[in-house]
Short mmCIF file of C-alpha atoms in Angstrom, two decimals:
data_model
loop_
_atom_site.label_atom_id
_atom_site.label_comp_id
_atom_site.label_asym_id
_atom_site.label_seq_id
_atom_site.Cartn_x
_atom_site.Cartn_y
_atom_site.Cartn_z
CA MET V 1441 4.13 54.64 -192.34
CA SER V 1442 1.15 52.73 -193.64
CA ARG V 1443 -1.31 54.71 -195.71
CA TRP V 1444 -3.93 52.06 -195.11
CA ALA V 1445 -3.78 51.65 -191.37
CA PRO V 1446 -7.37 50.64 -190.53
CA ASP V 1447 -7.23 52.55 -187.26
CA ALA V 1448 -5.65 55.66 -188.81
CA ARG V 1449 -8.44 57.95 -187.70
CA GLU V 1450 -8.31 56.88 -184.05
CA ARG V 1451 -4.52 57.13 -184.04
CA LEU V 1452 -4.66 60.65 -185.47
CA VAL V 1453 -7.21 61.70 -182.84
CA ALA V 1454 -5.14 60.24 -180.00
CA ALA V 1455 -1.94 61.82 -181.32
CA ALA V 1456 -3.65 65.18 -181.75
CA PHE V 1457 -4.98 65.24 -178.19
CA ASP V 1458 -1.59 64.22 -176.79
CA LEU V 1459 0.04 67.13 -178.63
CA PHE V 1460 -2.73 69.63 -177.77
CA GLU V 1461 -2.20 68.80 -174.11
CA GLU V 1462 1.59 68.93 -174.34
CA HIS V 1463 2.04 72.08 -176.46
CA GLY V 1464 -1.41 73.66 -176.75
CA TYR V 1465 -3.83 73.58 -179.66
CA GLU V 1466 -2.44 76.65 -181.45
CA ALA V 1467 1.17 75.47 -181.40
CA THR V 1468 0.39 72.00 -182.77
CA THR V 1469 0.67 71.42 -186.52
CA VAL V 1470 -0.88 68.83 -188.82
CA ALA V 1471 2.65 67.64 -189.64
CA GLN V 1472 3.34 66.98 -185.96
CA ILE V 1473 0.04 65.13 -185.49
CA SER V 1474 0.72 62.93 -188.52
CA GLU V 1475 4.26 62.20 -187.38
CA ARG V 1476 3.17 61.29 -183.84
CA ALA V 1477 0.58 58.90 -185.31
CA SER V 1478 3.25 57.44 -187.67
CA LEU V 1479 1.18 58.46 -190.69
CA ASN V 1480 1.74 60.99 -193.44
CA ARG V 1481 -0.01 64.31 -193.98
CA ALA V 1482 -1.97 62.96 -196.96
CA THR V 1483 -3.53 60.38 -194.66
CA PHE V 1484 -4.42 63.13 -192.19
CA PHE V 1485 -6.21 65.07 -194.92
CA ARG V 1486 -8.12 61.98 -196.03
CA HIS V 1487 -9.71 61.93 -192.59
CA PHE V 1488 -9.93 65.61 -191.60
CA ALA V 1489 -10.24 68.87 -193.55
CA ASP V 1490 -8.00 70.63 -191.04
CA LYS V 1491 -6.70 70.54 -187.46
CA ARG V 1492 -9.94 72.02 -186.14
CA GLU V 1493 -11.93 69.11 -187.52
CA VAL V 1494 -10.06 66.64 -185.30
CA ILE V 1495 -11.88 68.36 -182.44
CA LEU V 1496 -15.23 69.02 -184.09
CA ALA V 1497 -15.88 66.10 -186.47
CA GLY V 1498 -17.97 64.51 -183.73
CA GLU V 1499 -20.66 67.17 -184.15
CA ASP V 1500 -21.21 66.16 -187.77
CA ALA V 1501 -21.60 62.54 -186.76
CA LEU V 1502 -24.00 63.68 -184.04
CA SER V 1503 -26.14 65.54 -186.56
CA ASP V 1504 -26.45 62.41 -188.72
CA LEU V 1505 -27.52 60.35 -185.71
CA PHE V 1506 -30.20 62.84 -184.66
CA ILE V 1507 -31.62 62.76 -188.19
CA GLU V 1508 -31.52 58.97 -188.28
CA GLY V 1509 -33.36 58.86 -184.96
CA ILE V 1510 -36.08 61.25 -186.16
CA ARG V 1511 -36.53 59.33 -189.42
CA SER V 1512 -36.72 55.93 -187.75
CA ALA V 1513 -39.35 56.94 -185.19
CA ASP V 1514 -42.72 55.20 -185.39
CA SER V 1515 -44.87 56.60 -188.21
CA ALA V 1516 -47.44 57.89 -185.71
CA ALA V 1517 -44.79 59.53 -183.49
CA ASP V 1518 -45.43 63.12 -182.40
CA VAL V 1519 -42.63 65.68 -181.87
CA TYR V 1520 -41.89 64.43 -178.37
CA ARG V 1521 -41.48 60.82 -179.45
CA CYS V 1522 -39.33 61.88 -182.41
CA LEU V 1523 -37.05 63.71 -179.98
CA ARG V 1524 -36.82 60.67 -177.70
CA SER V 1525 -35.84 58.57 -180.71
CA ALA V 1526 -33.25 61.16 -181.80
CA LEU V 1527 -31.67 61.29 -178.34
CA GLU V 1528 -31.56 57.52 -177.99
CA CYS V 1529 -29.96 57.17 -181.42
CA ALA V 1530 -27.36 59.89 -180.79
CA ALA V 1531 -26.49 58.78 -177.28
CA GLN V 1532 -25.91 55.11 -178.04
CA VAL V 1533 -22.56 55.79 -179.69
CA MET V 1534 -21.27 57.58 -176.61
CA THR V 1535 -19.34 54.83 -174.89
CA PRO V 1536 -17.40 55.16 -171.61
CA GLN V 1537 -14.24 55.34 -173.78
CA GLN V 1538 -15.68 58.34 -175.57
CA ARG V 1539 -16.42 59.98 -172.25
CA VAL V 1540 -12.64 60.07 -171.68
CA THR V 1541 -12.01 61.61 -175.12
CA ALA V 1542 -14.88 64.05 -174.54
CA GLY V 1543 -13.23 65.26 -171.35
CA ARG V 1544 -9.96 65.96 -173.18
CA ARG V 1545 -11.91 67.65 -175.95
CA ILE V 1546 -13.76 69.96 -173.56
CA ALA V 1547 -10.46 71.10 -172.03
CA VAL V 1548 -8.99 71.98 -175.45
CA VAL V 1549 -12.15 73.80 -176.59
CA ALA V 1550 -12.42 75.75 -173.31
CA ALA V 1551 -8.94 77.19 -173.91
CA ASN V 1552 -9.67 78.27 -177.48
CA PRO V 1553 -12.35 80.88 -178.39
CA GLU V 1554 -12.20 80.01 -182.11
CA LEU V 1555 -13.07 76.38 -181.36
CA GLN V 1556 -15.91 77.50 -179.09
CA GLU V 1557 -17.29 79.57 -181.96
CA ARG V 1558 -16.99 76.66 -184.38
CA GLY V 1559 -18.77 74.42 -181.90
CA GLU V 1560 -21.68 76.87 -181.58
CA LEU V 1561 -21.91 76.98 -185.33
CA LYS V 1562 -22.12 73.23 -185.58
CA PHE V 1563 -24.92 73.24 -183.00
CA ALA V 1564 -26.81 75.81 -185.10
CA ARG V 1565 -26.46 73.50 -188.11
CA ILE V 1566 -27.67 70.50 -186.08
CA THR V 1567 -30.78 72.48 -185.09
CA GLN V 1568 -31.44 73.32 -188.75
CA ALA V 1569 -30.99 69.69 -189.81
CA MET V 1570 -33.32 68.45 -187.05
CA THR V 1571 -35.94 71.05 -188.02
CA THR V 1572 -35.85 69.81 -191.61
CA ALA V 1573 -36.09 66.16 -190.53
CA LEU V 1574 -39.11 66.92 -188.33
CA ARG V 1575 -40.78 68.92 -191.11
CA ASP V 1576 -40.15 66.06 -193.55
CA ARG V 1577 -42.33 63.92 -191.28
CA GLY V 1578 -45.20 66.35 -191.78
CA ILE V 1579 -44.69 68.20 -188.51
CA GLU V 1580 -45.78 71.81 -188.85
CA GLU V 1581 -43.10 74.53 -189.15
CA LEU V 1582 -43.20 76.14 -185.69
CA ALA V 1583 -43.54 72.85 -183.82
CA ALA V 1584 -40.55 71.54 -185.80
CA ARG V 1585 -38.39 74.57 -185.00
CA LEU V 1586 -39.30 74.54 -181.32
CA GLY V 1587 -38.84 70.76 -181.14
CA ALA V 1588 -35.36 70.96 -182.69
CA GLU V 1589 -34.27 73.59 -180.15
CA ILE V 1590 -35.61 71.57 -177.22
CA GLY V 1591 -34.11 68.32 -178.54
CA LEU V 1592 -30.63 69.76 -178.92
CA LEU V 1593 -30.83 71.52 -175.55
CA ALA V 1594 -31.82 68.20 -173.94
CA PHE V 1595 -28.79 66.56 -175.49
CA ARG V 1596 -26.47 69.34 -174.33
CA ILE V 1597 -27.81 69.23 -170.77
CA GLY V 1598 -27.68 65.43 -170.72
CA PHE V 1599 -24.12 65.55 -172.00
CA GLU V 1600 -23.07 68.07 -169.33
CA ARG V 1601 -24.57 65.82 -166.62
CA TRP V 1602 -22.85 62.78 -168.15
CA MET V 1603 -19.48 64.53 -167.97
CA LEU V 1604 -20.06 65.63 -164.36
CA ALA V 1605 -21.50 62.31 -163.16
CA ASP V 1606 -19.31 60.14 -160.98
CA ASP V 1607 -21.46 57.11 -161.68
CA SER V 1608 -21.70 55.14 -164.89
CA ARG V 1609 -25.22 56.00 -166.05
CA PRO V 1610 -25.30 55.92 -169.85
CA LEU V 1611 -25.72 59.19 -171.72
CA ALA V 1612 -29.03 58.05 -173.25
CA ALA V 1613 -30.69 57.90 -169.83
CA LEU V 1614 -29.36 61.33 -168.86
CA ALA V 1615 -30.43 62.93 -172.16
CA LEU V 1616 -33.93 61.47 -171.88
CA THR V 1617 -34.18 62.73 -168.29
CA ALA V 1618 -33.09 66.19 -169.47
CA LEU V 1619 -35.83 66.06 -172.12
CA GLU V 1620 -38.40 65.29 -169.40
CA ASP V 1621 -37.04 68.17 -167.29
CA LEU V 1622 -37.31 70.61 -170.21
CA ARG V 1623 -40.74 69.31 -171.14
CA ALA V 1624 -42.04 69.96 -167.63
CA ARG V 1625 -40.77 73.55 -167.86
CA ALA V 1626 -42.10 74.01 -171.40
CA HIS V 1627 -45.58 73.11 -170.13
CA HIS V 1628 -45.43 76.06 -167.71
CA ILE V 1629 -44.02 78.77 -169.95
CA MET X 284 -13.77 114.88 -194.61
CA SER X 285 -15.01 115.66 -191.13
CA ARG X 286 -13.78 113.28 -188.44
CA TRP X 287 -16.63 114.39 -186.19
CA ALA X 288 -19.59 114.05 -188.50
CA PRO X 289 -22.43 113.28 -186.07
CA ASP X 290 -24.06 110.96 -188.58
CA ALA X 291 -20.81 109.19 -189.54
CA ARG X 292 -22.09 105.76 -188.55
CA GLU X 293 -25.27 106.00 -190.62
CA ARG X 294 -23.31 107.35 -193.59
CA LEU X 295 -20.83 104.46 -193.38
CA VAL X 296 -23.67 101.91 -193.24
CA ALA X 297 -25.44 103.45 -196.23
CA ALA X 298 -22.20 103.67 -198.24
CA ALA X 299 -21.31 100.08 -197.37
CA PHE X 300 -24.68 98.69 -198.52
CA ASP X 301 -24.52 100.72 -201.74
CA LEU X 302 -21.11 99.21 -202.49
CA PHE X 303 -22.09 95.68 -201.43
CA GLU X 304 -24.99 95.84 -203.87
CA GLU X 305 -22.87 97.35 -206.66
CA HIS X 306 -19.74 95.19 -206.39
CA GLY X 307 -20.54 92.41 -203.93
CA TYR X 308 -19.55 92.11 -200.27
CA GLU X 309 -16.21 90.35 -200.90
CA ALA X 310 -14.95 92.88 -203.45
CA THR X 311 -15.74 95.93 -201.30
CA THR X 312 -12.94 97.36 -199.11
CA VAL X 313 -13.02 99.51 -195.98
CA ALA X 314 -11.15 102.20 -197.95
CA GLN X 315 -13.93 102.27 -200.56
CA ILE X 316 -16.67 102.43 -197.93
CA SER X 317 -14.91 105.32 -196.15
CA GLU X 318 -14.35 107.20 -199.39
CA ARG X 319 -17.96 106.79 -200.51
CA ALA X 320 -19.09 108.15 -197.13
CA SER X 321 -16.59 111.04 -197.43
CA LEU X 322 -14.89 109.93 -194.23
CA ASN X 323 -11.45 108.51 -193.55
CA ARG X 324 -10.51 104.97 -192.58
CA ALA X 325 -9.73 106.00 -188.99
CA THR X 326 -13.34 107.13 -188.63
CA PHE X 327 -14.54 103.80 -190.01
CA PHE X 328 -12.51 101.93 -187.41
CA ARG X 329 -13.86 104.12 -184.61
CA HIS X 330 -17.31 102.77 -185.47
CA PHE X 331 -16.65 99.22 -186.68
CA ALA X 332 -13.96 96.62 -185.97
CA ASP X 333 -14.05 95.45 -189.59
CA LYS X 334 -16.21 95.30 -192.73
CA ARG X 335 -18.17 92.36 -191.33
CA GLU X 336 -19.32 94.41 -188.36
CA VAL X 337 -21.13 96.88 -190.61
CA ILE X 338 -23.50 94.00 -191.30
CA LEU X 339 -23.59 92.38 -187.87
CA ALA X 340 -23.26 95.22 -185.33
CA GLY X 341 -27.06 95.19 -185.05
CA GLU X 342 -26.97 91.80 -183.31
CA ASP X 343 -24.88 93.23 -180.47
CA ALA X 344 -27.35 96.07 -180.00
CA LEU X 345 -30.14 93.48 -180.05
CA SER X 346 -28.50 91.49 -177.27
CA ASP X 347 -28.27 94.60 -175.07
CA LEU X 348 -31.95 95.35 -175.63
CA PHE X 349 -33.05 91.80 -174.74
CA ILE X 350 -31.05 92.04 -171.51
CA GLU X 351 -32.48 95.46 -170.70
CA GLY X 352 -36.00 94.11 -171.27
CA ILE X 353 -35.42 91.12 -168.97
CA ARG X 354 -33.92 93.32 -166.24
CA SER X 355 -36.68 95.90 -166.39
CA ALA X 356 -39.53 93.38 -166.13
CA ASP X 357 -41.73 93.59 -163.03
CA SER X 358 -40.04 92.06 -159.99
CA ALA X 359 -42.71 89.35 -159.79
CA ALA X 360 -42.44 88.50 -163.51
CA ASP X 361 -42.13 84.83 -164.44
CA VAL X 362 -40.12 83.59 -167.47
CA TYR X 363 -42.98 84.27 -169.87
CA ARG X 364 -43.42 87.88 -168.76
CA CYS X 365 -39.65 88.44 -168.86
CA LEU X 366 -39.65 87.23 -172.47
CA ARG X 367 -42.54 89.55 -173.37
CA SER X 368 -40.61 92.45 -171.86
CA ALA X 369 -37.42 91.44 -173.75
CA LEU X 370 -39.25 91.24 -177.09
CA GLU X 371 -41.02 94.58 -176.56
CA CYS X 372 -37.75 96.26 -175.67
CA ALA X 373 -35.82 94.77 -178.61
CA ALA X 374 -38.57 95.40 -181.16
CA GLN X 375 -39.22 99.05 -180.35
CA VAL X 376 -36.01 100.18 -182.10
CA MET X 377 -37.02 98.44 -185.33
CA THR X 378 -38.53 101.34 -187.26
CA PRO X 379 -39.95 101.16 -190.81
CA GLN X 380 -36.66 102.76 -191.95
CA GLN X 381 -34.75 99.86 -190.39
CA ARG X 382 -37.00 97.41 -192.18
CA VAL X 383 -35.54 98.75 -195.44
CA THR X 384 -31.96 98.36 -194.17
CA ALA X 385 -32.80 94.88 -192.85
CA GLY X 386 -33.97 93.83 -196.31
CA ARG X 387 -30.67 94.95 -197.86
CA ARG X 388 -28.80 93.24 -195.05
CA ILE X 389 -30.59 89.91 -195.57
CA ALA X 390 -29.68 89.95 -199.27
CA VAL X 391 -25.97 90.49 -198.52
CA VAL X 392 -25.88 87.81 -195.80
CA ALA X 393 -27.74 85.28 -197.98
CA ALA X 394 -24.97 85.57 -200.60
CA ASN X 395 -22.13 85.05 -198.10
CA PRO X 396 -21.69 81.85 -196.06
CA GLU X 397 -19.13 83.46 -193.74
CA LEU X 398 -21.63 86.16 -192.75
CA GLN X 399 -24.29 83.52 -192.19
CA GLU X 400 -21.93 81.71 -189.83
CA ARG X 401 -21.12 84.92 -187.98
CA GLY X 402 -24.81 85.66 -187.64
CA GLU X 403 -25.48 82.21 -186.12
CA LEU X 404 -22.67 82.82 -183.69
CA LYS X 405 -24.12 86.12 -182.59
CA PHE X 406 -27.46 84.39 -182.01
CA ALA X 407 -25.73 81.80 -179.83
CA ARG X 408 -24.20 84.62 -177.79
CA ILE X 409 -27.56 86.35 -177.44
CA THR X 410 -29.03 83.11 -176.07
CA GLN X 411 -26.21 82.87 -173.54
CA ALA X 412 -26.67 86.51 -172.47
CA MET X 413 -30.44 86.05 -172.08
CA THR X 414 -29.90 82.88 -170.04
CA THR X 415 -27.60 84.78 -167.67
CA ALA X 416 -30.07 87.69 -167.37
CA LEU X 417 -32.93 85.29 -166.52
CA ARG X 418 -30.77 83.44 -163.99
CA ASP X 419 -29.77 86.75 -162.40
CA ARG X 420 -33.46 87.28 -161.63
CA GLY X 421 -33.48 84.05 -159.64
CA ILE X 422 -34.99 81.92 -162.39
CA GLU X 423 -33.79 78.35 -162.14
CA GLU X 424 -31.12 77.09 -164.58
CA LEU X 425 -33.16 74.89 -166.92
CA ALA X 426 -36.12 77.27 -167.10
CA ALA X 427 -33.67 80.09 -167.93
CA ARG X 428 -31.99 78.10 -170.70
CA LEU X 429 -35.29 76.98 -172.24
CA GLY X 430 -36.74 80.48 -171.88
CA ALA X 431 -33.77 82.07 -173.66
CA GLU X 432 -34.11 79.64 -176.60
CA ILE X 433 -37.85 80.26 -176.91
CA GLY X 434 -37.43 84.04 -176.57
CA LEU X 435 -34.83 84.27 -179.32
CA LEU X 436 -36.81 81.91 -181.59
CA ALA X 437 -39.90 84.11 -181.08
CA PHE X 438 -37.88 87.14 -182.13
CA ARG X 439 -36.51 85.40 -185.20
CA ILE X 440 -39.94 84.18 -186.30
CA GLY X 441 -41.50 87.61 -185.61
CA PHE X 442 -38.69 89.22 -187.61
CA GLU X 443 -39.21 86.86 -190.56
CA ARG X 444 -42.94 87.66 -190.57
CA TRP X 445 -42.16 91.40 -190.33
CA MET X 446 -39.94 91.19 -193.40
CA LEU X 447 -42.55 89.22 -195.36
CA ALA X 448 -45.53 91.32 -194.28
CA ASP X 449 -47.01 93.73 -196.79
CA ASP X 450 -48.77 95.67 -194.08
CA SER X 451 -47.22 97.99 -191.53
CA ARG X 452 -47.72 96.02 -188.32
CA PRO X 453 -44.85 96.86 -185.96
CA LEU X 454 -42.30 94.16 -185.20
CA ALA X 455 -43.21 94.14 -181.49
CA ALA X 456 -46.72 92.87 -182.24
CA LEU X 457 -45.41 90.15 -184.57
CA ALA X 458 -42.74 88.98 -182.11
CA LEU X 459 -45.28 88.79 -179.27
CA THR X 460 -47.64 86.81 -181.51
CA ALA X 461 -44.78 84.43 -182.39
CA LEU X 462 -44.14 83.98 -178.65
CA GLU X 463 -47.80 83.03 -178.14
CA ASP X 464 -47.58 80.60 -181.08
CA LEU X 465 -44.46 78.93 -179.63
CA ARG X 466 -45.97 78.88 -176.14
CA ALA X 467 -49.04 77.03 -177.42
CA ARG X 468 -46.76 74.42 -179.01
CA ALA X 469 -44.52 74.20 -175.94
CA HIS X 470 -47.57 73.30 -173.84
CA HIS X 471 -48.15 70.24 -176.02
CA ILE X 472 -44.62 68.88 -176.32
#
């Protein structure tokens, strides 16, 4: 068992999903995940706070990408252009390989109410972080809060379409289309 | 101790908040709350699943009121008018007396991350329930999802303003004003 395996994180994720599918999420232990990945428990805990985080760590990464996208938007960008930048930034890391992992992830979460709750919580935190990032650009409070809700909803809808799609359109295109769809409806509320 | 005290629920809530303020939320037990209310634990559990629910049961009632408001809107109502109806229905139960309880509640939740998480979760469920209620009226998927987000955000903003206000404007008026404010911003996204 190498403590310094450079691909330790990916191996732990793959091992965890194999075990979740074989025995169920509840019945799988951190010890079993570590063993399957040929790593020790200490290595597991260097990468994840607990078993749940193997499933949900992606949401934290997502939050960081949204913020990065909002910050890097053109200095004259309005809310809409900040949201486009956030979606493009977040979606670019979603490779076809990750679409496979995402499918496995959705199946595990769908079978576990506690994970669904945790996921909703992470989404609430992403919305708060996006609101702050928009406000930090000088965007007024209510526009920032509304923009954060619409931006996250666009990502969620784009992601759902990406998972359902039988073609290979990248997530970024689908998320930006979802933003346009929501924008058209927002103009008529 | 009367098991059938008609005001048992209100007495339990009042006793719970007294104890939360005296000893903190974490340190207070269901046994202490029941004793302070001169009721037994069995009565407590007829009204609340656990200590947490004393704080958060209001969100479930809120969800029911939003749904009732959406269902009872005029048959020709569009998303906007459904949201107005939902906000009016939900806000009408918020009396000046409940504004006092809400203030105590906010203080307890602010000091407890677990309660904050639970609260976010309840909001996510309210959004889902509102989306379903809008869809059940024949409103198209994306408009329903966007409408539910905007409706809940309007309530939250109206509620925040209600708590900060030093006048006695009813919550309904503040929530409807927040909806107009969000609508104006939605038209320019």
